[in-house]
Amino acid sequence: MRSLRLALPLLLACLALPATAQLRIEAPAALASRLSPFLQAEAGPQRLQAQARDILATEGYFSPNIDIVDHDGLQLRVDPGPRTLIERVDLNVDGPIDKERRQALISGWRLPAGQPFRQEDWNTAKQQVLAELLANEHADARLVDSRADIDAEAARATLSARYDAGPRYRYGELEFSGLHRYTPELVARYNRQVRPGEPYRAADLQTLTGILQSTPYFASVRAELDTAAAQIDADGNAVAPVRLRMRERPGHRAGFGIGASSNTGARVEANYNTPDLFGQAWEFDTGLRLEQKRQTFYSDVILPPDDKQRRHSIGFVRETSDIEKLRTERHAFGIQSVQQRGSVEQRLSLNWQRETRWPDGSVDITSRALVPNAMWTWRQIDNLLDPRAGTVLQLSVGGGAKAALSDQNFVRLHGRIQHYLPVGPRDTLALRGELGRTFADSRLRIPQDYLFRAGGTGSVRGYAYQSLGIKEGEATVGGRYLAVASAEYTHWLNDDWGLALFVDAGDAVDGLKDIRLATGYGLGVRWRSPAGPIGADLAYGEREGRLQLHFSLAIPF
């Protein structure tokens, strides 16, 4: 084989040379990069040759020619010779394993005949088969024997590996430790994976662990199959109990926070939470949030999931706000059911609210509405907190009737979509759209929650929060139509910091003839925080001809 010459500096000095001498490697480029991190010039010529031979062997070169010459510094000249190719693979999986699965493991072997031999690939291929056995049913699988027979003269390798799959495992009963306030029945409400009699899968235990740790009840969960306690059933399967070691969260938690938003200003808030209200595993969450433009008191009681994995809740909120010269006060009471169906989250709710609003320069109005509402959110993205690819789509429909405790007949439709496109190795293009319409004879006596305003972070940047809408006196109030579109390109400078270029357009009106989209565009800075990218944007609103500063947590809805 013809040698390609490539000189790479490695380590200074060797025993017979001055401290300024260098070791240079002349070899095919790919091999030089493999050799250079490991060779030790201080080891001396003979040891260098031995080290080089060992490294080349791991790459499949078993008959190299290696010379060391002292010419303008120490030089290692390598002609690797022919590369060893795999001639035959003998792979056996013993034990009570399905014929189809055994064949799938053999045909999926990652180092087939005809491929170059590399020690790293050989180790990886052996480990991959074992990992697949251990992950599904065969928790006691082991590699019994493996051998790589190398014919250096012929540059051929014969590989053999034999596995013992061990018995097929089935889940036995769940055994708990660490439960004090809660019962096994509560855990069973979240468990849809690990059922007695079902085949063992390592992914099932990981999923159950993740689900339980995401609940308000448990701080840590560890699940493992106790193979030492397995019993053989009539079908020859090993039935082993699953041991769940759990640590419960504190029974009471209180929090206090401060912050700021470009939409509603500076804020302080206090919160209290208990996951075990009345000893029933009901989560109770209540808090007070004081913002410059809005003040909110809320209380919610959330029940554990039922047998269809629906979580029911009941809540109350009292809120006052003063935004764009519109002062409002509302009291709301509602019930809600949330269910995850694959990648679709469904929310069904029934809310009653009473709202009084005082628009500057116009008459006061009190509105009441009892609104059943349905919302579906579909998420198909690569990362929930920091997406680069995928789509989030949300649709909702709700309404009220005079015949059912509402002051106005109306139906409200609202849809949002956010689409992420990766650009190159780092960058992202994010496209966002939003449409809404409230079908009603008039917007009067419909609470603001069921009408539309636009502007601000998450809407049309370059304009103040909820400043795009209908003028009523000096105030801006909600209209019956909404349209918003946005495009944002983010260029990441490194793993933590990025720059964004964006353009937004949108408006909220009371009739289609009034649509006149307000446009805003600008630049932003992004920082990847543990909670997701945080953004600071400076946007210019064309309609008003001024700059607005916006802050946001840039994660999908």
PDB file of C-alpha atoms in Angstrom, residues 116-370:
ATOM      1  CA  PRO A 116     -13.310  -3.751   7.979  1.00  0.00           C
ATOM      2  CA  PHE A 117     -12.427  -5.068  11.401  1.00  0.00           C
ATOM      3  CA  ARG A 118     -12.094  -2.470  14.169  1.00  0.00           C
ATOM      4  CA  GLN A 119     -11.834  -3.321  17.851  1.00  0.00           C
ATOM      5  CA  GLU A 120     -14.218  -0.532  18.821  1.00  0.00           C
ATOM      6  CA  ASP A 121     -16.844  -1.712  16.324  1.00  0.00           C
ATOM      7  CA  TRP A 122     -16.418  -5.308  17.517  1.00  0.00           C
ATOM      8  CA  ASN A 123     -17.023  -4.288  21.125  1.00  0.00           C
ATOM      9  CA  THR A 124     -20.008  -2.130  20.157  1.00  0.00           C
ATOM     10  CA  ALA A 125     -21.635  -4.888  18.101  1.00  0.00           C
ATOM     11  CA  LYS A 126     -21.341  -7.399  20.953  1.00  0.00           C
ATOM     12  CA  GLN A 127     -22.741  -4.923  23.463  1.00  0.00           C
ATOM     13  CA  GLN A 128     -25.642  -3.944  21.191  1.00  0.00           C
ATOM     14  CA  VAL A 129     -27.013  -7.491  21.015  1.00  0.00           C
ATOM     15  CA  LEU A 130     -26.704  -7.906  24.771  1.00  0.00           C
ATOM     16  CA  ALA A 131     -28.419  -4.559  25.395  1.00  0.00           C
ATOM     17  CA  GLU A 132     -31.357  -5.512  23.169  1.00  0.00           C
ATOM     18  CA  LEU A 133     -31.794  -8.796  25.024  1.00  0.00           C
ATOM     19  CA  LEU A 134     -31.631  -7.139  28.432  1.00  0.00           C
ATOM     20  CA  ALA A 135     -34.096  -4.427  27.414  1.00  0.00           C
ATOM     21  CA  ASN A 136     -36.934  -6.794  26.505  1.00  0.00           C
ATOM     22  CA  GLU A 137     -37.969  -9.878  28.484  1.00  0.00           C
ATOM     23  CA  HIS A 138     -34.497 -11.350  29.056  1.00  0.00           C
ATOM     24  CA  ALA A 139     -33.234  -9.550  32.160  1.00  0.00           C
ATOM     25  CA  ASP A 140     -30.613 -12.240  32.847  1.00  0.00           C
ATOM     26  CA  ALA A 141     -29.106 -12.338  29.347  1.00  0.00           C
ATOM     27  CA  ARG A 142     -25.323 -12.605  29.147  1.00  0.00           C
ATOM     28  CA  LEU A 143     -22.522 -12.893  26.639  1.00  0.00           C
ATOM     29  CA  VAL A 144     -21.157 -16.399  27.188  1.00  0.00           C
ATOM     30  CA  ASP A 145     -18.226 -16.335  24.796  1.00  0.00           C
ATOM     31  CA  SER A 146     -16.756 -14.217  22.017  1.00  0.00           C
ATOM     32  CA  ARG A 147     -13.742 -14.639  19.802  1.00  0.00           C
ATOM     33  CA  ALA A 148     -12.079 -12.776  16.936  1.00  0.00           C
ATOM     34  CA  ASP A 149      -9.742 -15.057  14.946  1.00  0.00           C
ATOM     35  CA  ILE A 150      -7.355 -12.948  12.869  1.00  0.00           C
ATOM     36  CA  ASP A 151      -5.429 -14.271   9.868  1.00  0.00           C
ATOM     37  CA  ALA A 152      -2.887 -11.460   9.496  1.00  0.00           C
ATOM     38  CA  GLU A 153      -1.299 -12.856   6.315  1.00  0.00           C
ATOM     39  CA  ALA A 154      -4.635 -13.187   4.519  1.00  0.00           C
ATOM     40  CA  ALA A 155      -6.039 -10.033   6.175  1.00  0.00           C
ATOM     41  CA  ARG A 156      -9.184 -11.920   7.120  1.00  0.00           C
ATOM     42  CA  ALA A 157     -11.111 -12.160  10.401  1.00  0.00           C
ATOM     43  CA  THR A 158     -13.632 -14.679  11.659  1.00  0.00           C
ATOM     44  CA  LEU A 159     -15.910 -13.481  14.457  1.00  0.00           C
ATOM     45  CA  SER A 160     -17.953 -15.601  16.811  1.00  0.00           C
ATOM     46  CA  ALA A 161     -20.193 -14.674  19.720  1.00  0.00           C
ATOM     47  CA  ARG A 162     -22.564 -16.768  21.801  1.00  0.00           C
ATOM     48  CA  TYR A 163     -25.260 -15.422  24.106  1.00  0.00           C
ATOM     49  CA  ASP A 164     -27.445 -17.054  26.701  1.00  0.00           C
ATOM     50  CA  ALA A 165     -30.768 -15.188  26.639  1.00  0.00           C
ATOM     51  CA  GLY A 166     -31.871 -16.671  29.955  1.00  0.00           C
ATOM     52  CA  PRO A 167     -35.546 -17.069  30.861  1.00  0.00           C
ATOM     53  CA  ARG A 168     -38.326 -14.804  29.668  1.00  0.00           C
ATOM     54  CA  TYR A 169     -39.370 -12.493  32.441  1.00  0.00           C
ATOM     55  CA  ARG A 170     -42.899 -11.419  33.282  1.00  0.00           C
ATOM     56  CA  TYR A 171     -43.923  -8.778  35.787  1.00  0.00           C
ATOM     57  CA  GLY A 172     -45.071 -10.018  39.152  1.00  0.00           C
ATOM     58  CA  GLU A 173     -46.711  -7.925  41.837  1.00  0.00           C
ATOM     59  CA  LEU A 174     -45.529  -4.405  42.619  1.00  0.00           C
ATOM     60  CA  GLU A 175     -43.898  -4.060  46.036  1.00  0.00           C
ATOM     61  CA  PHE A 176     -43.560  -0.622  47.595  1.00  0.00           C
ATOM     62  CA  SER A 177     -41.236   0.988  50.090  1.00  0.00           C
ATOM     63  CA  GLY A 178     -41.267   4.604  51.190  1.00  0.00           C
ATOM     64  CA  LEU A 179     -45.038   5.122  51.083  1.00  0.00           C
ATOM     65  CA  HIS A 180     -46.339   6.912  54.166  1.00  0.00           C
ATOM     66  CA  ARG A 181     -49.062   9.401  53.272  1.00  0.00           C
ATOM     67  CA  TYR A 182     -50.087   7.719  50.039  1.00  0.00           C
ATOM     68  CA  THR A 183     -51.370   4.276  49.096  1.00  0.00           C
ATOM     69  CA  PRO A 184     -50.485   1.769  46.361  1.00  0.00           C
ATOM     70  CA  GLU A 185     -53.868   2.576  44.827  1.00  0.00           C
ATOM     71  CA  LEU A 186     -52.621   6.099  44.066  1.00  0.00           C
ATOM     72  CA  VAL A 187     -49.583   4.698  42.244  1.00  0.00           C
ATOM     73  CA  ALA A 188     -51.858   2.344  40.295  1.00  0.00           C
ATOM     74  CA  ARG A 189     -53.721   5.363  38.867  1.00  0.00           C
ATOM     75  CA  TYR A 190     -50.547   6.435  37.084  1.00  0.00           C
ATOM     76  CA  ASN A 191     -49.363   2.944  36.127  1.00  0.00           C
ATOM     77  CA  ARG A 192     -50.283   1.915  32.602  1.00  0.00           C
ATOM     78  CA  GLN A 193     -47.044   0.099  31.806  1.00  0.00           C
ATOM     79  CA  VAL A 194     -46.079  -2.353  34.540  1.00  0.00           C
ATOM     80  CA  ARG A 195     -48.914  -4.854  34.983  1.00  0.00           C
ATOM     81  CA  PRO A 196     -48.594  -8.370  36.498  1.00  0.00           C
ATOM     82  CA  GLY A 197     -48.268 -10.991  33.767  1.00  0.00           C
ATOM     83  CA  GLU A 198     -47.041  -8.567  31.097  1.00  0.00           C
ATOM     84  CA  PRO A 199     -43.598  -9.068  29.468  1.00  0.00           C
ATOM     85  CA  TYR A 200     -40.733  -7.218  31.123  1.00  0.00           C
ATOM     86  CA  ARG A 201     -39.336  -4.212  29.265  1.00  0.00           C
ATOM     87  CA  ALA A 202     -36.721  -1.923  30.731  1.00  0.00           C
ATOM     88  CA  ALA A 203     -38.400   1.047  29.029  1.00  0.00           C
ATOM     89  CA  ASP A 204     -41.603   0.356  30.998  1.00  0.00           C
ATOM     90  CA  LEU A 205     -39.822   0.841  34.304  1.00  0.00           C
ATOM     91  CA  GLN A 206     -38.150   4.015  33.055  1.00  0.00           C
ATOM     92  CA  THR A 207     -41.483   5.408  31.868  1.00  0.00           C
ATOM     93  CA  LEU A 208     -43.229   4.604  35.150  1.00  0.00           C
ATOM     94  CA  THR A 209     -40.384   6.186  37.115  1.00  0.00           C
ATOM     95  CA  GLY A 210     -40.577   9.368  35.036  1.00  0.00           C
ATOM     96  CA  ILE A 211     -44.371   9.616  35.340  1.00  0.00           C
ATOM     97  CA  LEU A 212     -44.366   9.183  39.119  1.00  0.00           C
ATOM     98  CA  GLN A 213     -41.554  11.703  39.612  1.00  0.00           C
ATOM     99  CA  SER A 214     -43.492  14.264  37.553  1.00  0.00           C
ATOM    100  CA  THR A 215     -46.462  14.083  39.931  1.00  0.00           C
ATOM    101  CA  PRO A 216     -46.758  16.377  42.955  1.00  0.00           C
ATOM    102  CA  TYR A 217     -46.467  13.381  45.291  1.00  0.00           C
ATOM    103  CA  PHE A 218     -42.975  11.912  44.869  1.00  0.00           C
ATOM    104  CA  ALA A 219     -39.527  13.512  45.007  1.00  0.00           C
ATOM    105  CA  SER A 220     -37.699  10.389  43.800  1.00  0.00           C
ATOM    106  CA  VAL A 221     -38.684   6.964  42.503  1.00  0.00           C
ATOM    107  CA  ARG A 222     -36.578   3.920  41.725  1.00  0.00           C
ATOM    108  CA  ALA A 223     -38.057   0.871  39.989  1.00  0.00           C
ATOM    109  CA  GLU A 224     -36.282  -2.449  39.460  1.00  0.00           C
ATOM    110  CA  LEU A 225     -37.140  -6.023  38.598  1.00  0.00           C
ATOM    111  CA  ASP A 226     -36.139  -8.333  41.452  1.00  0.00           C
ATOM    112  CA  THR A 227     -34.784 -11.268  39.447  1.00  0.00           C
ATOM    113  CA  ALA A 228     -33.470 -12.964  42.578  1.00  0.00           C
ATOM    114  CA  ALA A 229     -37.056 -13.451  43.786  1.00  0.00           C
ATOM    115  CA  ALA A 230     -38.369 -14.817  40.470  1.00  0.00           C
ATOM    116  CA  GLN A 231     -40.600 -17.890  40.297  1.00  0.00           C
ATOM    117  CA  ILE A 232     -41.027 -20.088  37.208  1.00  0.00           C
ATOM    118  CA  ASP A 233     -44.641 -20.325  36.034  1.00  0.00           C
ATOM    119  CA  ALA A 234     -46.372 -23.145  34.154  1.00  0.00           C
ATOM    120  CA  ASP A 235     -45.248 -21.746  30.794  1.00  0.00           C
ATOM    121  CA  GLY A 236     -41.596 -21.621  31.822  1.00  0.00           C
ATOM    122  CA  ASN A 237     -41.522 -17.858  32.264  1.00  0.00           C
ATOM    123  CA  ALA A 238     -39.750 -16.218  35.182  1.00  0.00           C
ATOM    124  CA  VAL A 239     -42.226 -14.087  37.140  1.00  0.00           C
ATOM    125  CA  ALA A 240     -40.414 -11.487  39.238  1.00  0.00           C
ATOM    126  CA  PRO A 241     -41.774  -8.782  41.528  1.00  0.00           C
ATOM    127  CA  VAL A 242     -41.151  -5.127  40.743  1.00  0.00           C
ATOM    128  CA  ARG A 243     -39.774  -3.166  43.668  1.00  0.00           C
ATOM    129  CA  LEU A 244     -40.610   0.538  43.828  1.00  0.00           C
ATOM    130  CA  ARG A 245     -38.521   2.574  46.248  1.00  0.00           C
ATOM    131  CA  MET A 246     -40.095   5.990  46.713  1.00  0.00           C
ATOM    132  CA  ARG A 247     -39.470   9.203  48.589  1.00  0.00           C
ATOM    133  CA  GLU A 248     -42.467  11.463  49.072  1.00  0.00           C
ATOM    134  CA  ARG A 249     -42.420  15.198  48.583  1.00  0.00           C
ATOM    135  CA  PRO A 250     -42.935  17.438  51.631  1.00  0.00           C
ATOM    136  CA  GLY A 251     -46.581  17.731  52.656  1.00  0.00           C
ATOM    137  CA  HIS A 252     -46.531  21.534  52.572  1.00  0.00           C
ATOM    138  CA  ARG A 253     -44.602  23.977  50.433  1.00  0.00           C
ATOM    139  CA  ALA A 254     -44.613  27.760  50.376  1.00  0.00           C
ATOM    140  CA  GLY A 255     -42.864  29.988  47.890  1.00  0.00           C
ATOM    141  CA  PHE A 256     -42.158  33.629  47.259  1.00  0.00           C
ATOM    142  CA  GLY A 257     -40.911  35.199  44.054  1.00  0.00           C
ATOM    143  CA  ILE A 258     -40.198  38.440  42.300  1.00  0.00           C
ATOM    144  CA  GLY A 259     -39.858  39.151  38.609  1.00  0.00           C
ATOM    145  CA  ALA A 260     -40.736  41.396  35.709  1.00  0.00           C
ATOM    146  CA  SER A 261     -42.561  41.121  32.404  1.00  0.00           C
ATOM    147  CA  SER A 262     -42.617  43.508  29.473  1.00  0.00           C
ATOM    148  CA  ASN A 263     -46.365  42.818  29.243  1.00  0.00           C
ATOM    149  CA  THR A 264     -47.549  43.426  32.803  1.00  0.00           C
ATOM    150  CA  GLY A 265     -44.542  45.010  34.560  1.00  0.00           C
ATOM    151  CA  ALA A 266     -42.795  44.155  37.822  1.00  0.00           C
ATOM    152  CA  ARG A 267     -44.353  41.517  40.053  1.00  0.00           C
ATOM    153  CA  VAL A 268     -44.168  39.834  43.426  1.00  0.00           C
ATOM    154  CA  GLU A 269     -45.979  36.630  44.265  1.00  0.00           C
ATOM    155  CA  ALA A 270     -46.536  34.187  47.078  1.00  0.00           C
ATOM    156  CA  ASN A 271     -47.736  30.614  46.743  1.00  0.00           C
ATOM    157  CA  TYR A 272     -48.796  27.717  48.967  1.00  0.00           C
ATOM    158  CA  ASN A 273     -49.097  24.103  47.836  1.00  0.00           C
ATOM    159  CA  THR A 274     -50.034  20.826  49.467  1.00  0.00           C
ATOM    160  CA  PRO A 275     -50.392  17.573  47.498  1.00  0.00           C
ATOM    161  CA  ASP A 276     -52.511  15.879  50.174  1.00  0.00           C
ATOM    162  CA  LEU A 277     -55.499  18.082  50.971  1.00  0.00           C
ATOM    163  CA  PHE A 278     -57.746  16.437  53.598  1.00  0.00           C
ATOM    164  CA  GLY A 279     -55.538  13.322  53.359  1.00  0.00           C
ATOM    165  CA  GLN A 280     -57.105  12.470  49.979  1.00  0.00           C
ATOM    166  CA  ALA A 281     -54.089  13.030  47.668  1.00  0.00           C
ATOM    167  CA  TRP A 282     -55.839  16.112  46.297  1.00  0.00           C
ATOM    168  CA  GLU A 283     -53.394  18.789  45.226  1.00  0.00           C
ATOM    169  CA  PHE A 284     -54.263  22.255  46.550  1.00  0.00           C
ATOM    170  CA  ASP A 285     -52.509  25.243  45.030  1.00  0.00           C
ATOM    171  CA  THR A 286     -53.235  28.838  45.967  1.00  0.00           C
ATOM    172  CA  GLY A 287     -51.396  32.083  45.533  1.00  0.00           C
ATOM    173  CA  LEU A 288     -51.370  35.843  45.180  1.00  0.00           C
ATOM    174  CA  ARG A 289     -49.608  37.580  42.293  1.00  0.00           C
ATOM    175  CA  LEU A 290     -49.215  41.361  42.325  1.00  0.00           C
ATOM    176  CA  GLU A 291     -48.137  42.926  39.032  1.00  0.00           C
ATOM    177  CA  GLN A 292     -48.045  46.555  38.031  1.00  0.00           C
ATOM    178  CA  LYS A 293     -50.874  46.145  35.554  1.00  0.00           C
ATOM    179  CA  ARG A 294     -52.668  43.120  36.995  1.00  0.00           C
ATOM    180  CA  GLN A 295     -53.361  41.565  40.402  1.00  0.00           C
ATOM    181  CA  THR A 296     -54.513  37.969  40.779  1.00  0.00           C
ATOM    182  CA  PHE A 297     -55.661  35.688  43.595  1.00  0.00           C
ATOM    183  CA  TYR A 298     -56.273  32.043  42.683  1.00  0.00           C
ATOM    184  CA  SER A 299     -57.041  28.692  44.285  1.00  0.00           C
ATOM    185  CA  ASP A 300     -57.168  25.295  42.581  1.00  0.00           C
ATOM    186  CA  VAL A 301     -57.885  21.754  43.737  1.00  0.00           C
ATOM    187  CA  ILE A 302     -56.579  19.047  41.371  1.00  0.00           C
ATOM    188  CA  LEU A 303     -57.603  15.413  41.777  1.00  0.00           C
ATOM    189  CA  PRO A 304     -55.485  12.341  40.915  1.00  0.00           C
ATOM    190  CA  PRO A 305     -56.168  10.790  37.488  1.00  0.00           C
ATOM    191  CA  ASP A 306     -59.154   8.507  37.059  1.00  0.00           C
ATOM    192  CA  ASP A 307     -59.161   5.135  35.306  1.00  0.00           C
ATOM    193  CA  LYS A 308     -59.090   6.892  31.906  1.00  0.00           C
ATOM    194  CA  GLN A 309     -56.111   9.046  32.884  1.00  0.00           C
ATOM    195  CA  ARG A 310     -58.218  12.195  33.144  1.00  0.00           C
ATOM    196  CA  ARG A 311     -57.274  14.770  35.775  1.00  0.00           C
ATOM    197  CA  HIS A 312     -60.202  16.772  37.091  1.00  0.00           C
ATOM    198  CA  SER A 313     -59.842  20.096  38.854  1.00  0.00           C
ATOM    199  CA  ILE A 314     -61.898  22.899  40.310  1.00  0.00           C
ATOM    200  CA  GLY A 315     -60.715  26.466  40.731  1.00  0.00           C
ATOM    201  CA  PHE A 316     -61.492  30.057  41.595  1.00  0.00           C
ATOM    202  CA  VAL A 317     -59.806  33.279  40.503  1.00  0.00           C
ATOM    203  CA  ARG A 318     -60.270  36.951  41.304  1.00  0.00           C
ATOM    204  CA  GLU A 319     -58.400  39.360  39.063  1.00  0.00           C
ATOM    205  CA  THR A 320     -58.156  43.114  38.612  1.00  0.00           C
ATOM    206  CA  SER A 321     -56.239  44.817  35.812  1.00  0.00           C
ATOM    207  CA  ASP A 322     -55.569  48.219  34.313  1.00  0.00           C
ATOM    208  CA  ILE A 323     -54.268  47.753  30.765  1.00  0.00           C
ATOM    209  CA  GLU A 324     -54.469  50.334  27.973  1.00  0.00           C
ATOM    210  CA  LYS A 325     -56.860  52.528  29.978  1.00  0.00           C
ATOM    211  CA  LEU A 326     -59.258  49.643  30.517  1.00  0.00           C
ATOM    212  CA  ARG A 327     -59.825  48.711  34.146  1.00  0.00           C
ATOM    213  CA  THR A 328     -61.452  45.343  34.749  1.00  0.00           C
ATOM    214  CA  GLU A 329     -62.447  43.245  37.704  1.00  0.00           C
ATOM    215  CA  ARG A 330     -63.520  39.672  37.297  1.00  0.00           C
ATOM    216  CA  HIS A 331     -64.488  36.708  39.441  1.00  0.00           C
ATOM    217  CA  ALA A 332     -64.399  33.273  37.843  1.00  0.00           C
ATOM    218  CA  PHE A 333     -65.218  29.778  39.004  1.00  0.00           C
ATOM    219  CA  GLY A 334     -64.678  26.666  36.924  1.00  0.00           C
ATOM    220  CA  ILE A 335     -64.150  22.943  36.586  1.00  0.00           C
ATOM    221  CA  GLN A 336     -61.788  21.269  34.129  1.00  0.00           C
ATOM    222  CA  SER A 337     -60.793  17.840  32.867  1.00  0.00           C
ATOM    223  CA  VAL A 338     -57.393  17.239  31.220  1.00  0.00           C
ATOM    224  CA  GLN A 339     -56.486  14.091  29.313  1.00  0.00           C
ATOM    225  CA  GLN A 340     -53.414  13.190  27.278  1.00  0.00           C
ATOM    226  CA  ARG A 341     -54.178  11.073  24.225  1.00  0.00           C
ATOM    227  CA  GLY A 342     -50.892  10.245  22.549  1.00  0.00           C
ATOM    228  CA  SER A 343     -49.488  13.543  21.291  1.00  0.00           C
ATOM    229  CA  VAL A 344     -52.817  15.378  21.795  1.00  0.00           C
ATOM    230  CA  GLU A 345     -53.750  17.059  25.070  1.00  0.00           C
ATOM    231  CA  GLN A 346     -57.477  17.591  25.536  1.00  0.00           C
ATOM    232  CA  ARG A 347     -58.950  20.130  27.973  1.00  0.00           C
ATOM    233  CA  LEU A 348     -62.675  20.254  28.644  1.00  0.00           C
ATOM    234  CA  SER A 349     -63.935  22.969  30.973  1.00  0.00           C
ATOM    235  CA  LEU A 350     -67.006  24.776  32.238  1.00  0.00           C
ATOM    236  CA  ASN A 351     -66.404  28.291  33.561  1.00  0.00           C
ATOM    237  CA  TRP A 352     -68.659  30.955  34.976  1.00  0.00           C
ATOM    238  CA  GLN A 353     -67.403  34.488  35.339  1.00  0.00           C
ATOM    239  CA  ARG A 354     -68.633  37.940  36.212  1.00  0.00           C
ATOM    240  CA  GLU A 355     -66.668  40.859  34.803  1.00  0.00           C
ATOM    241  CA  THR A 356     -67.008  44.586  35.353  1.00  0.00           C
ATOM    242  CA  ARG A 357     -65.013  46.940  33.148  1.00  0.00           C
ATOM    243  CA  TRP A 358     -64.395  50.651  33.356  1.00  0.00           C
ATOM    244  CA  PRO A 359     -63.058  52.037  30.042  1.00  0.00           C
ATOM    245  CA  ASP A 360     -61.710  55.562  30.336  1.00  0.00           C
ATOM    246  CA  GLY A 361     -64.052  57.966  28.564  1.00  0.00           C
ATOM    247  CA  SER A 362     -66.911  55.450  28.207  1.00  0.00           C
ATOM    248  CA  VAL A 363     -69.647  53.765  30.240  1.00  0.00           C
ATOM    249  CA  ASP A 364     -69.116  50.979  32.748  1.00  0.00           C
ATOM    250  CA  ILE A 365     -70.349  47.514  31.743  1.00  0.00           C
ATOM    251  CA  THR A 366     -70.913  44.313  33.741  1.00  0.00           C
ATOM    252  CA  SER A 367     -70.922  41.020  31.835  1.00  0.00           C
ATOM    253  CA  ARG A 368     -71.706  37.476  32.890  1.00  0.00           C
ATOM    254  CA  ALA A 369     -71.062  34.256  31.033  1.00  0.00           C
ATOM    255  CA  LEU A 370     -71.282  30.504  31.619  1.00  0.00           C
TER     256      LEU A 370
END
